[in-house]
Amino acid sequence: MSGQAAQDVRTENVFMSFAVTSDSHTLDAYRARGGYEALGKALRTMQPGDVEREVTASGLRGRGGANFPVGSKWSFVNKESPVVYLCCNADEGEPGTFKDRWILEHVPHQLVEGILLAAFALHARHAFVYIRGEFDLALRRLRGALDEARAAGLVGEHILGSAFACDVVVHRGGGAYVCGEESSLINSLEGKKGYPRNKPPFPAVKGFYGAPTVVNNVETLANVPWIVARGGAAYAALGNKANPGHRLFGVSGHVNKPGLYELPTGYPMKKLIFEDCGGILGGKPLKAVIPGGSSTPVLTAGEIEALTLDAPSLQQAGSMLGSGGLIVIAEGTCMVRLLQVLTRFYRHESCGQCTPCREGTAWMDDILARVVDGRGQAADLASLQEVPEGILGNTLCALGDAAAMPVLSFMKKFRNEFEYFVANRRSLNDGRLEA
Amino acid sequence: MEITIDDRTIEANRGESVLQAAMRHGIEIPHFCYHPRLSIAGSCRICLVKVEGVPKLMPACNLSVAPNMKVSTLAPEVGRAREQVMQFLMLNHPVDCGICDKAGECRLQDYEFAFGPPRSRSLDAKHHKRKLHDLSPRIQLDNERCILCSRCVRFTREISKSNMLGIVERGAHAVVERLDPESVDDAYSDNVIGICPTGALLSRDFLYQSRVWFLEPVRSVCTGCSRGCSIDLWRRKKEWRLRSLGEERNNMLYRVTVHENPEINGPWLCNKGFDQHKLATRERTLSPTLGDVPASIGQAIARARELIAAARSPAALVSAQASNEELDAFKAALGERFRVYAREDSVAQPEEVVEDDFLIKADKNPNSYGVRERFGWKALAAADAQAHDLFLVWGDWGDYAMFGRARVIHLSSFAPQRDRRPDVHIPLSMTFERSGTFCNFEGKPNRFEKVLDKPPLVEHAADVFAQLEAELAVLQRLPEAS
Amino acid sequence: MKPGPGDADASGLLEEFDRLRDVYPRQMSASLVLPLLQIVQQQKGHVTPADARLVADYAGVPPMQVVEALSWYTMLHRQPVGRHVVKVCRNIACALRGSDRLLAHVQKKLGVAPGGTTADGRVTFLAVECLASCGTAPVMQVDETYHEELDEAKVNRVLEGLR
């Protein structure tokens, strides 16, 4: 099972409100916890517009990494359109992120309910779950949940005896990180390579087969039942006011207790790392944290002192909340080698459509591979600044930015290690990546 | 509405992009992947511009105009972005210019000079891809030269609809590839050569024939079908005809490119059109004959005049390959004397596309309309043929069998391929050896200009008719010879 | 749209294709491309050009579109793979928890470098990117199954179980 939460169960939690057992993911268990009551309430007593209003009032922002206000995204859709589609983005691929997998494996019905509520709000007759192809248990649990839901009249025609109908189709990805980008996901779902699309037009206007489409992250949708059940205002009161709610923060790397932690936004980062996660492996000092998935700028130990886990705080520190996947790095780690792990990743995942990303990701990786191999030159240091700058902001989709930012931030914060490696043909830290 | 691009305020139409508005006003914004007739790719990123009030640079090709939008192409960050994009494009580019046909008309070259960085900052060896291989019998592909603008792919998806080309593999491994060698070749495949902004796709026929700056285009019209697409025929510039090159290379037609004609073919042409220059090297007749015997033009005209004067029931089969001017000349000179029949000189060959819903028309002649306009269209049936004792055949003609024992005067560029020789054969100039107009199937006139000089013993049809008329007029004034 | 019934190779696949087709709304046959390719991959271990054409005809899309897709998704193979596929994550969280060490270990155990297949056709070994299991790094996927919190001993047990 995916990264287990090591924290106590709290019933007011949005996700981890129960103890995980061998059948806590089933329909019966979910219902026993109050599951599908929100859906019932919406279908009996609310209009689609009301559901959207609650979500807007909740201040919920997308949990995939872009952090865009969900109510706004839904509002861009012309509900009068003959066809509207909802796509649930379960293509979790941002390194350091493993929360959607937990949701799929442990609370798949919560996701299904969220999908149905969103589809209701959007007048979507069909919803698709684009789930990354590698997922195994997550896929089986999701399919199992949908089978149960169909059998119980929760998915399909006349849901809970109402006029609302919605079919949910599970579609497996083929192994491509870029398909987590919403327009890439749509192209992939249409049977093509996952090339992102130019925007405008945005998916909410012209998406899947040209129809208005909303693509929402798994965690985003899984928040919706709670919001509908208790009201948007109640959600807005959780956590940080500027971007409220709970998030499933994932912590990986050099901590004693890696895993998922459900926390309100605004939670102190140091507390998470040093208390909840039990501090750094081997009692070593902290060196760096990548706060929200590999695409977010790295922060030094000094920089995280007063940081809280919310968008404004991280933005002010020059980074981003991103997907909420923290990667913790202990003193003694070679940042040059670590960066090359990332440049190798982005190079592999660049779709190849636009010039700066296609050529630039390969170039950055070539440079870093050479440096790591002891064949770096002084001019490479300037290139490791110029090349990502040439990519940043110039690409067709955000993958270019995602590839450029780690290079720029690692160089900015740990320049001395790069200089050392080039000058001495070896790592300042013995090339260590393990703690 | 009005928008501003740098210091120019221009009117723009709702729904068009900044790039389209700029192009309409002659303002240049560099672009590779954009093509006015293809979907927007927005992938090359060379068209990035600065918009006031927008933090990121925006691709002008996908940026809808908005009232009072202020666009800058001169901002330092735009110059910087162009430099960076060029650096990325040139990173693994082989710089084959010295041996690449595209040099001199290569957009990549032009933009590199205009926008590229002063030096490359790459220290890594260039990555290699498949070089110089045959995409088809007509087209050569070099994947290293390719900048993956996807114009060729989009052409085969959206215009020719052959879906013959695609881009396979991910990231920097991406390459343009053909579906498979067994699939039917696209009758419009050669268009990708012209729209390719680099030397990645090249005409195999034109390969290494000449540097393009020694050549010049002359506007002409394709004679392959009644669509009558506008083409450019390329010949050696006068000042670059050198004795050392020899007669043939100084005076040949090197290639065909499309001449954009919004009225008729837009920017497209079919492969048959791209092969028009090959007509110039088709084996042709270069001197008149009387039966089997070579003759002078004077002798041929004299004999023809005799036959015409003696004929009781002369018929003429006019050529649908003839220009309007030639048809007028025929009508004026000889039209009264002959019963005029029309026919399609050229017909579809077995391997040819007969007609499609794009450019290709079933009538494989450029001026059937001109014939019909002047003479109506009466096809020669066997029954009619019996009534005539002289046939003046103008243009290619397959078979004299229908003529029975009538006399035949044949005027054509190409040797009549048959057992029976015509009584008189006068070789004619080809379309590119004179100027004129055709009317396409919609009646749209289209002008072609003279590209080459005709061979000395070959005649222009209009001159032949004038001479015949003159001679017949003289004959008329003389007492009837017995 | 569907190829002839005479093709023995295709008929087994076509049954599976038919089962899948009804999952999607009628007008979305193009969306079948990736799922159909996955069925072929599952049944045959890799996808040939003929399979690609079969999928294209069934889904009603140009063959080139399927060829492009086949070449672009990491999980689709155009060359035969071993009876088992071992994918060891080499991305950041796993790297911080010892994936380099484990990659070297697997290489030693199997006798092939990442990308290779053992001579007996038993195992294809691949180094892959993030599998979304960072909290239990280092991780590998063997066929469908995730194996998490790996050490050399655990890796050995898993590999030994592969026939």
mmCIF file of N, CA and C in Angstrom, chain A residues 1-4 92-102 132 135 249-261 281 290 292-294 323-328 342 345, chain C residues 89-98 129-140 146-150:
data_model
loop_
_atom_site.group_PDB
_atom_site.id
_atom_site.type_symbol
_atom_site.label_atom_id
_atom_site.label_comp_id
_atom_site.label_asym_id
_atom_site.label_seq_id
_atom_site.Cartn_x
_atom_site.Cartn_y
_atom_site.Cartn_z
ATOM 1 N N MET A 1 0.843 -1.208 0.000
ATOM 2 C CA MET A 1 0.000 0.000 0.000
ATOM 3 C C MET A 1 0.866 1.241 0.000
ATOM 4 N N SER A 2 0.349 2.302 -0.530
ATOM 5 C CA SER A 2 1.162 3.509 -0.710
ATOM 6 C C SER A 2 1.418 4.176 0.636
ATOM 7 N N GLY A 3 2.340 5.087 0.602
ATOM 8 C CA GLY A 3 2.863 5.753 1.805
ATOM 9 C C GLY A 3 1.832 5.930 2.913
ATOM 10 N N GLN A 4 1.972 5.220 3.930
ATOM 11 C CA GLN A 4 0.974 5.244 4.989
ATOM 12 C C GLN A 4 1.105 6.481 5.850
ATOM 13 N N GLU A 92 -0.950 10.954 -11.734
ATOM 14 C CA GLU A 92 0.045 11.426 -10.775
ATOM 15 C C GLU A 92 1.446 11.036 -11.222
ATOM 16 N N GLY A 93 2.287 12.042 -11.446
ATOM 17 C CA GLY A 93 3.610 11.708 -11.945
ATOM 18 C C GLY A 93 4.687 12.653 -11.459
ATOM 19 N N GLU A 94 4.271 13.747 -10.782
ATOM 20 C CA GLU A 94 5.247 14.724 -10.308
ATOM 21 C C GLU A 94 6.122 14.063 -9.244
ATOM 22 N N PRO A 95 7.427 13.951 -9.469
ATOM 23 C CA PRO A 95 8.285 13.286 -8.493
ATOM 24 C C PRO A 95 8.131 13.889 -7.101
ATOM 25 N N GLY A 96 7.969 13.024 -6.140
ATOM 26 C CA GLY A 96 7.744 13.467 -4.770
ATOM 27 C C GLY A 96 6.273 13.427 -4.391
ATOM 28 N N THR A 97 5.412 13.091 -5.337
ATOM 29 C CA THR A 97 3.976 13.166 -5.111
ATOM 30 C C THR A 97 3.359 11.772 -5.147
ATOM 31 N N PHE A 98 2.573 11.447 -4.141
ATOM 32 C CA PHE A 98 1.980 10.108 -4.093
ATOM 33 C C PHE A 98 0.656 10.114 -3.336
ATOM 34 N N LYS A 99 0.009 11.269 -3.366
ATOM 35 C CA LYS A 99 -1.217 11.414 -2.587
ATOM 36 C C LYS A 99 -2.445 10.895 -3.310
ATOM 37 N N ASP A 100 -2.480 11.117 -4.643
ATOM 38 C CA ASP A 100 -3.641 10.672 -5.408
ATOM 39 C C ASP A 100 -3.733 9.158 -5.374
ATOM 40 N N ARG A 101 -2.594 8.529 -5.355
ATOM 41 C CA ARG A 101 -2.571 7.067 -5.277
ATOM 42 C C ARG A 101 -3.212 6.599 -3.976
ATOM 43 N N TRP A 102 -2.925 7.294 -2.911
ATOM 44 C CA TRP A 102 -3.530 6.950 -1.618
ATOM 45 C C TRP A 102 -5.035 7.079 -1.705
ATOM 46 N N ARG A 132 -2.910 6.961 -14.417
ATOM 47 C CA ARG A 132 -1.633 6.590 -15.006
ATOM 48 C C ARG A 132 -1.535 5.080 -15.162
ATOM 49 N N PHE A 135 -0.259 2.398 -12.415
ATOM 50 C CA PHE A 135 -0.966 2.100 -11.163
ATOM 51 C C PHE A 135 -1.632 0.728 -11.206
ATOM 52 N N PHE A 249 -0.154 16.154 2.382
ATOM 53 C CA PHE A 249 1.250 16.448 2.103
ATOM 54 C C PHE A 249 2.035 15.151 2.120
ATOM 55 N N GLY A 250 2.838 14.959 1.086
ATOM 56 C CA GLY A 250 3.687 13.781 1.054
ATOM 57 C C GLY A 250 5.103 14.187 1.374
ATOM 58 N N VAL A 251 5.747 13.435 2.223
ATOM 59 C CA VAL A 251 7.146 13.731 2.543
ATOM 60 C C VAL A 251 7.987 12.528 2.170
ATOM 61 N N SER A 252 9.046 12.767 1.430
ATOM 62 C CA SER A 252 9.941 11.682 1.025
ATOM 63 C C SER A 252 11.377 12.163 1.168
ATOM 64 N N GLY A 253 12.287 11.265 0.963
ATOM 65 C CA GLY A 253 13.703 11.619 1.069
ATOM 66 C C GLY A 253 14.266 11.254 2.421
ATOM 67 N N HIS A 254 15.116 12.121 2.930
ATOM 68 C CA HIS A 254 15.923 11.776 4.107
ATOM 69 C C HIS A 254 15.226 12.056 5.437
ATOM 70 N N VAL A 255 14.014 11.567 5.599
ATOM 71 C CA VAL A 255 13.341 11.704 6.894
ATOM 72 C C VAL A 255 13.095 10.316 7.484
ATOM 73 N N ASN A 256 12.912 10.305 8.783
ATOM 74 C CA ASN A 256 12.719 9.023 9.451
ATOM 75 C C ASN A 256 11.353 8.413 9.168
ATOM 76 N N LYS A 257 10.356 9.256 9.053
ATOM 77 C CA LYS A 257 9.004 8.745 8.789
ATOM 78 C C LYS A 257 8.408 9.388 7.545
ATOM 79 N N PRO A 258 8.885 8.921 6.383
ATOM 80 C CA PRO A 258 8.295 9.459 5.156
ATOM 81 C C PRO A 258 6.863 8.968 5.034
ATOM 82 N N GLY A 259 6.085 9.665 4.217
ATOM 83 C CA GLY A 259 4.702 9.223 4.016
ATOM 84 C C GLY A 259 3.775 10.391 3.820
ATOM 85 N N LEU A 260 2.483 10.120 3.955
ATOM 86 C CA LEU A 260 1.461 11.139 3.723
ATOM 87 C C LEU A 260 0.923 11.683 5.032
ATOM 88 N N TYR A 261 0.739 12.969 5.057
ATOM 89 C CA TYR A 261 0.220 13.612 6.246
ATOM 90 C C TYR A 261 -0.893 14.565 5.856
ATOM 91 N N LEU A 281 17.130 11.546 8.769
ATOM 92 C CA LEU A 281 17.769 10.247 8.944
ATOM 93 C C LEU A 281 19.132 10.417 9.582
ATOM 94 N N ILE A 290 12.856 20.436 -1.260
ATOM 95 C CA ILE A 290 12.090 20.790 -2.462
ATOM 96 C C ILE A 290 10.638 20.691 -2.020
ATOM 97 N N GLY A 292 7.344 21.277 -3.152
ATOM 98 C CA GLY A 292 6.039 20.893 -3.724
ATOM 99 C C GLY A 292 6.124 20.048 -4.969
ATOM 100 N N GLY A 293 7.018 19.051 -4.958
ATOM 101 C CA GLY A 293 7.248 18.280 -6.175
ATOM 102 C C GLY A 293 8.481 18.813 -6.876
ATOM 103 N N SER A 294 9.107 17.975 -7.676
ATOM 104 C CA SER A 294 10.447 18.270 -8.203
ATOM 105 C C SER A 294 10.516 19.554 -9.022
ATOM 106 N N SER A 323 2.463 20.487 -5.795
ATOM 107 C CA SER A 323 1.618 19.327 -5.553
ATOM 108 C C SER A 323 1.676 18.877 -4.102
ATOM 109 N N GLY A 324 2.339 19.633 -3.281
ATOM 110 C CA GLY A 324 2.413 19.279 -1.867
ATOM 111 C C GLY A 324 3.322 18.092 -1.580
ATOM 112 N N GLY A 325 4.226 17.794 -2.484
ATOM 113 C CA GLY A 325 5.146 16.684 -2.233
ATOM 114 C C GLY A 325 6.506 17.212 -1.805
ATOM 115 N N LEU A 326 6.799 17.100 -0.544
ATOM 116 C CA LEU A 326 8.082 17.611 -0.046
ATOM 117 C C LEU A 326 9.177 16.561 -0.195
ATOM 118 N N ILE A 327 10.306 16.988 -0.708
ATOM 119 C CA ILE A 327 11.460 16.089 -0.822
ATOM 120 C C ILE A 327 12.538 16.666 0.082
ATOM 121 N N VAL A 328 12.914 15.902 1.074
ATOM 122 C CA VAL A 328 13.810 16.397 2.117
ATOM 123 C C VAL A 328 15.218 15.866 1.899
ATOM 124 N N LEU A 342 17.173 14.849 -11.887
ATOM 125 C CA LEU A 342 16.011 15.591 -12.382
ATOM 126 C C LEU A 342 16.129 15.947 -13.863
ATOM 127 N N PHE A 345 15.263 13.100 -15.873
ATOM 128 C CA PHE A 345 13.818 12.890 -15.850
ATOM 129 C C PHE A 345 13.109 13.797 -16.856
ATOM 130 N N CYS C 89 12.599 2.305 -10.159
ATOM 131 C CA CYS C 89 12.516 3.773 -10.227
ATOM 132 C C CYS C 89 13.871 4.390 -9.951
ATOM 133 N N ARG C 90 14.256 5.358 -10.763
ATOM 134 C CA ARG C 90 15.552 6.020 -10.586
ATOM 135 C C ARG C 90 15.388 7.512 -10.298
ATOM 136 N N ASN C 91 14.154 7.940 -10.006
ATOM 137 C CA ASN C 91 13.897 9.372 -9.837
ATOM 138 C C ASN C 91 14.320 9.840 -8.449
ATOM 139 N N ILE C 92 14.014 11.078 -8.121
ATOM 140 C CA ILE C 92 14.666 11.766 -7.016
ATOM 141 C C ILE C 92 14.466 11.137 -5.641
ATOM 142 N N ALA C 93 13.230 10.831 -5.289
ATOM 143 C CA ALA C 93 13.006 10.312 -3.935
ATOM 144 C C ALA C 93 13.652 8.942 -3.767
ATOM 145 N N CYS C 94 13.525 8.124 -4.810
ATOM 146 C CA CYS C 94 14.165 6.798 -4.748
ATOM 147 C C CYS C 94 15.681 6.938 -4.784
ATOM 148 N N ALA C 95 16.187 7.913 -5.552
ATOM 149 C CA ALA C 95 17.632 8.134 -5.603
ATOM 150 C C ALA C 95 18.158 8.499 -4.229
ATOM 151 N N LEU C 96 17.401 9.300 -3.498
ATOM 152 C CA LEU C 96 17.820 9.701 -2.153
ATOM 153 C C LEU C 96 17.785 8.535 -1.173
ATOM 154 N N ARG C 97 17.039 7.494 -1.547
ATOM 155 C CA ARG C 97 16.939 6.348 -0.640
ATOM 156 C C ARG C 97 17.633 5.113 -1.207
ATOM 157 N N GLY C 98 18.528 5.278 -2.167
ATOM 158 C CA GLY C 98 19.385 4.167 -2.560
ATOM 159 C C GLY C 98 19.083 3.496 -3.883
ATOM 160 N N GLU C 129 11.056 6.241 -14.484
ATOM 161 C CA GLU C 129 10.892 7.471 -13.724
ATOM 162 C C GLU C 129 9.807 7.286 -12.658
ATOM 163 N N CYS C 130 9.516 8.345 -11.941
ATOM 164 C CA CYS C 130 8.712 8.287 -10.723
ATOM 165 C C CYS C 130 7.423 7.487 -10.840
ATOM 166 N N LEU C 131 7.253 6.526 -9.919
ATOM 167 C CA LEU C 131 6.089 5.645 -9.912
ATOM 168 C C LEU C 131 5.040 6.103 -8.917
ATOM 169 N N ALA C 132 5.230 7.279 -8.322
ATOM 170 C CA ALA C 132 4.292 7.832 -7.344
ATOM 171 C C ALA C 132 4.196 6.946 -6.098
ATOM 172 N N SER C 133 5.382 6.544 -5.625
ATOM 173 C CA SER C 133 5.411 5.782 -4.371
ATOM 174 C C SER C 133 6.536 6.300 -3.481
ATOM 175 N N CYS C 134 6.769 7.607 -3.584
ATOM 176 C CA CYS C 134 7.946 8.228 -2.983
ATOM 177 C C CYS C 134 8.046 8.002 -1.474
ATOM 178 N N GLY C 135 6.911 7.887 -0.806
ATOM 179 C CA GLY C 135 6.931 7.716 0.645
ATOM 180 C C GLY C 135 7.474 6.373 1.076
ATOM 181 N N THR C 136 7.527 5.418 0.175
ATOM 182 C CA THR C 136 8.032 4.090 0.524
ATOM 183 C C THR C 136 9.220 3.737 -0.368
ATOM 184 N N ALA C 137 9.968 4.776 -0.734
ATOM 185 C CA ALA C 137 11.133 4.565 -1.587
ATOM 186 C C ALA C 137 12.201 3.768 -0.828
ATOM 187 N N PRO C 138 13.057 3.037 -1.569
ATOM 188 C CA PRO C 138 13.072 2.862 -3.022
ATOM 189 C C PRO C 138 12.068 1.793 -3.485
ATOM 190 N N VAL C 139 11.625 1.968 -4.733
ATOM 191 C CA VAL C 139 10.495 1.187 -5.219
ATOM 192 C C VAL C 139 10.803 0.579 -6.580
ATOM 193 N N MET C 140 10.259 -0.582 -6.844
ATOM 194 C CA MET C 140 10.290 -1.104 -8.203
ATOM 195 C C MET C 140 8.926 -1.722 -8.526
ATOM 196 N N TYR C 146 3.671 -3.333 -7.495
ATOM 197 C CA TYR C 146 4.649 -2.452 -6.861
ATOM 198 C C TYR C 146 5.333 -3.204 -5.714
ATOM 199 N N HIS C 147 6.638 -3.052 -5.624
ATOM 200 C CA HIS C 147 7.383 -3.564 -4.468
ATOM 201 C C HIS C 147 8.091 -2.383 -3.844
ATOM 202 N N GLU C 148 7.734 -2.122 -2.577
ATOM 203 C CA GLU C 148 8.177 -0.872 -1.949
ATOM 204 C C GLU C 148 9.139 -1.125 -0.800
ATOM 205 N N GLU C 149 9.733 -0.033 -0.327
ATOM 206 C CA GLU C 149 10.686 -0.106 0.796
ATOM 207 C C GLU C 149 11.687 -1.231 0.580
ATOM 208 N N LEU C 150 12.335 -1.167 -0.560
ATOM 209 C CA LEU C 150 13.215 -2.256 -0.970
ATOM 210 C C LEU C 150 14.573 -2.189 -0.291
#
